[in-house]
Coordinates of C-alpha atoms in Angstrom, one line a residue:
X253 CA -76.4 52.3 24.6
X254 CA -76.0 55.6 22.5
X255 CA -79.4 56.2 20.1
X256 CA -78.3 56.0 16.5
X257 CA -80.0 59.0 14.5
X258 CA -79.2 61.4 11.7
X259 CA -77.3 63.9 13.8
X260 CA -74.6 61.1 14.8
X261 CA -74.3 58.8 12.2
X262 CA -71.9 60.3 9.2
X263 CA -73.4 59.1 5.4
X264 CA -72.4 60.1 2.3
X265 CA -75.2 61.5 -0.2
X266 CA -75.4 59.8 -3.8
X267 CA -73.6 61.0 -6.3
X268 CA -75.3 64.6 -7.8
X269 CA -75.2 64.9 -11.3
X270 CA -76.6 68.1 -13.0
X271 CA -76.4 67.8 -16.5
X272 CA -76.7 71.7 -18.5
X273 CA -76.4 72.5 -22.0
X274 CA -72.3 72.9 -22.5
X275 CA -71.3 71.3 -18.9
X276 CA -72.0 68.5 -16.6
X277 CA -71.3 69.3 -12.7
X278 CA -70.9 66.0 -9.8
X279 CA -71.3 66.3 -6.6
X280 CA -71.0 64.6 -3.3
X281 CA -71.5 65.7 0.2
X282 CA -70.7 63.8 3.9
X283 CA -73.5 64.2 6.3
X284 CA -72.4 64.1 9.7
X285 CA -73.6 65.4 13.1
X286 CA -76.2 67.7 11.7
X287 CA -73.9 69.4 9.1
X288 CA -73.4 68.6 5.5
X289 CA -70.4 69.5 3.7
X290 CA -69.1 68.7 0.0
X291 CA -66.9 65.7 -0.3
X292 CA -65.9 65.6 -3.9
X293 CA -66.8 67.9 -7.2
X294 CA -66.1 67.3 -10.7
X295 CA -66.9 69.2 -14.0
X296 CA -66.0 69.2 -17.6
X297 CA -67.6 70.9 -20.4
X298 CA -70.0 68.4 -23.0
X299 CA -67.6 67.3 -26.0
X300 CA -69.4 66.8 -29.0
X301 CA -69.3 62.7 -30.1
X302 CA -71.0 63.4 -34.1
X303 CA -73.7 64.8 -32.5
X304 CA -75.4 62.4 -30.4
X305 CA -75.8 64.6 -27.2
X306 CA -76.6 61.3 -25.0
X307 CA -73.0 60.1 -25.9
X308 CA -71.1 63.0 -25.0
X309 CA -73.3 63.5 -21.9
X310 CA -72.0 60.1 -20.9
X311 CA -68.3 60.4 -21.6
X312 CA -68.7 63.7 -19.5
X313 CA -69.6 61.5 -16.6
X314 CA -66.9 59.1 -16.8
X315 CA -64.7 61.7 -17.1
X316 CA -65.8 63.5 -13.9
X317 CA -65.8 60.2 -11.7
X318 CA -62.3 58.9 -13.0
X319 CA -61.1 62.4 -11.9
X320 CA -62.6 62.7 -8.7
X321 CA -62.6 60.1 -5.8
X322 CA -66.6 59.3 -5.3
X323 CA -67.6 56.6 -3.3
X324 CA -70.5 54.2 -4.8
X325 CA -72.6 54.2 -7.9
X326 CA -75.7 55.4 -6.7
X327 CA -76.9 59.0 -8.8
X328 CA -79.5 61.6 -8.3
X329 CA -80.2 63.4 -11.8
X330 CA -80.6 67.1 -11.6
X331 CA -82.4 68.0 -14.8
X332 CA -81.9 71.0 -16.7
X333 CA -84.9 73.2 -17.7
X334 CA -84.3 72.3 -21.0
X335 CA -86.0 68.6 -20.3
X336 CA -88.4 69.8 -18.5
X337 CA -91.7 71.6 -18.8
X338 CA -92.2 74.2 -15.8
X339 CA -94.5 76.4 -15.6
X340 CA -97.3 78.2 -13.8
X341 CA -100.9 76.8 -13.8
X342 CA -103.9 77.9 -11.8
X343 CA -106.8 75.3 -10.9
X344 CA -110.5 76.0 -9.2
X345 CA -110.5 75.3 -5.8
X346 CA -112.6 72.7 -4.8
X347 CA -115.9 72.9 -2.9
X348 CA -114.9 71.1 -0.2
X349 CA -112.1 72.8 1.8
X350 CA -110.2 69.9 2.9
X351 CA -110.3 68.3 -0.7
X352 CA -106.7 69.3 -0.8
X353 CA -106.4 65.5 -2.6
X354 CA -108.8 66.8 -5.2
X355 CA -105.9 69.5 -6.6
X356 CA -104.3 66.8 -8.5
X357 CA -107.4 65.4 -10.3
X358 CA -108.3 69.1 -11.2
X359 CA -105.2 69.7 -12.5
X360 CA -104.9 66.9 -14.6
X361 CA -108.1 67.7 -15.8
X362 CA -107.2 71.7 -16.7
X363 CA -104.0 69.6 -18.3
X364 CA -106.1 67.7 -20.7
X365 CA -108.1 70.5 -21.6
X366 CA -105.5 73.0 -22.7
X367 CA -103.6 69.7 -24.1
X368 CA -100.4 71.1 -22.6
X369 CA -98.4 68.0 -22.7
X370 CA -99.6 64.3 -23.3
X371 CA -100.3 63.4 -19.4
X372 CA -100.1 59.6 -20.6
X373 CA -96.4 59.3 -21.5
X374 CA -94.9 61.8 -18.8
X375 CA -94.2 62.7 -15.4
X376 CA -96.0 65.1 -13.0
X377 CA -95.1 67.3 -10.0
X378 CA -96.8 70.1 -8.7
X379 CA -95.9 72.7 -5.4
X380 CA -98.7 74.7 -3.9
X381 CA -97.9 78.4 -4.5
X382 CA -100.9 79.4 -2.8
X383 CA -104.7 81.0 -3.4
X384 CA -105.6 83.6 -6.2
X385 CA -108.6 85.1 -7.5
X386 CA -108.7 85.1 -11.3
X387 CA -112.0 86.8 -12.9
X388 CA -113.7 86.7 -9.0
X389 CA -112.9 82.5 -9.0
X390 CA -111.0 81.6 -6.3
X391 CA -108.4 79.3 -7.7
X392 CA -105.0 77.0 -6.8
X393 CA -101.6 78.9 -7.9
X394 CA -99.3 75.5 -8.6
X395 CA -95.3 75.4 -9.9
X396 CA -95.8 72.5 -12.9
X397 CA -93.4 70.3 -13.6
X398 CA -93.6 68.0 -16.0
X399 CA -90.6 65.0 -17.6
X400 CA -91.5 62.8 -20.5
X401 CA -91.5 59.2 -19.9
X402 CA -88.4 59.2 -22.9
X403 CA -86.7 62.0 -21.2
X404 CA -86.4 59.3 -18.5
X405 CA -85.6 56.6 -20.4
X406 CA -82.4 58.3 -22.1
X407 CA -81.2 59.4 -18.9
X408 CA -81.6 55.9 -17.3
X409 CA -79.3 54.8 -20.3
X410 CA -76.9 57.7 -20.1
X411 CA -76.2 56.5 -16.5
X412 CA -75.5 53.1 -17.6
X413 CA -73.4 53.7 -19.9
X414 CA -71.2 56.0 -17.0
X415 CA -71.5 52.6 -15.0
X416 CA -73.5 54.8 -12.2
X417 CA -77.4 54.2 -11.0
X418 CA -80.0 56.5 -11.3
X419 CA -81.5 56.3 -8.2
X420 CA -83.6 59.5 -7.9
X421 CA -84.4 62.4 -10.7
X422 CA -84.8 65.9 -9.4
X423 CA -85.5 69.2 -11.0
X424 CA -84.0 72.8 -10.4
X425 CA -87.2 74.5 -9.1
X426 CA -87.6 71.6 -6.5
X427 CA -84.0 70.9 -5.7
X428 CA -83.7 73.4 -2.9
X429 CA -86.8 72.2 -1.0
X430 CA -85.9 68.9 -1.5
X431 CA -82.1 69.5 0.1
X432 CA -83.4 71.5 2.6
X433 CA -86.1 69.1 4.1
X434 CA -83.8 66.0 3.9
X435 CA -80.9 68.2 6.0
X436 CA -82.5 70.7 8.0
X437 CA -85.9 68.8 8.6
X438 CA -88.8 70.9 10.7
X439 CA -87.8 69.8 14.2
X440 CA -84.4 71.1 13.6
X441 CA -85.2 74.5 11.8
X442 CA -85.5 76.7 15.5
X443 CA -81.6 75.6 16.3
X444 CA -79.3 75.5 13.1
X445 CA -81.0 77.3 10.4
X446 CA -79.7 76.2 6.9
X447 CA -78.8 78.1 4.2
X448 CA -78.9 76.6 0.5
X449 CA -77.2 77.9 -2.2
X450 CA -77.6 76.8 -5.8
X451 CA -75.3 78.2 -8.3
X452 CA -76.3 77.7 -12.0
X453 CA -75.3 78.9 -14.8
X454 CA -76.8 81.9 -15.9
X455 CA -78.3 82.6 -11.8
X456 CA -77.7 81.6 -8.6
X457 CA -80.5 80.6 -5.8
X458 CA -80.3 80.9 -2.2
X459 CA -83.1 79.3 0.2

């Protein structure tokens, strides 16, 4: 009997939705045998409906799907920058090297402190950048991303009103990682090396 696993089995991804400021993009790729490859890819600029944004982000969606031949109704959500809070933040390290766990407590504390964001109604993500020194303290470099709990909400309604499920939100700075460790994982990276290429807007990113 032949093993099932991910490099013979084809799939089809959910259906990517990156929503920007004057244009929404789908896409979906087919997995199969170790390589991925784009099935289907809609876009259409954002009409304005008398100014409700969430409306017109919806129609945009409809629009895409009727137009293109996407299988299912399952979404990841690709958020633009403009719902999200990113940005740079540096935390002590702890005493104990291998308190790597501690990095989120003391960030959350550094969080409250500043009062960057209300911590209570929101969603956190962080990515280790690495060690600096800042004023002879050694401290945690971290990529901070942060999505309001209402943020979510609209977009959970948006969706269902395009008859699709969010299944998964994702931002731009993680995006990449997050494509390349679910298609090229570690044990793979020595034969086929991956190249990803993001193309936004205003920049493209290649990882």
């Amino acid at each position: 009997m032949k093993k099932l696993s991910a490099r013979n089995v084809s799939a089809l991804s959910p259906i990517s939705v990156r929503v920007g400021r004057k244009s929404v993009y789908l896409l979906q790729a087919k997995f199969h045998q170790g390589a991925i490859a784009a099935l289907n890819s809609e876009s259409v600029t954002i009409e304005d409906s008398d100014g409700d944004r969430d409306r017109s982000v919806a129609k945009a969606i409809a629009y895409c799907l009727s137009k293109g031949e996407f299988k299912g109704r399952k979404a990841v959500l690709i958020l633009s920058n403009d719902d999200v809070l990113i940005e740079h933040q540096r935390v002590p390290v702890g005493s104990d090297e291998g308190a790597g766990g501690d990095i989120e407590a003391r960030l959350l504390e550094e969080l409250r402190l500043n009062n960057t964001c209300d911590m209570d109604n929101s969603f956190m993500r962080y990515l280790p950048l690495g060690e600096v020194y800042e004023r002879h303290e050694r401290k945690e470099e971290l990529l901070l991303m942060v999505v309001g709990t209402e943020v979510i909400d609209r977009y959970i309604k948006v969706f269902k009103s395009a008859h699709l499920t969010l299944h998964r939100i994702a931002v731009e700075p993680f995006a990449l990682q997050s494509a390349a460790l679910r298609f090229c994982p570690v044990e793979w990276m020595g034969e086929n090396p991956t190249g990803m290429i993001n193309i936004g807007e205003t920049k493209i990113d290649i990882l």
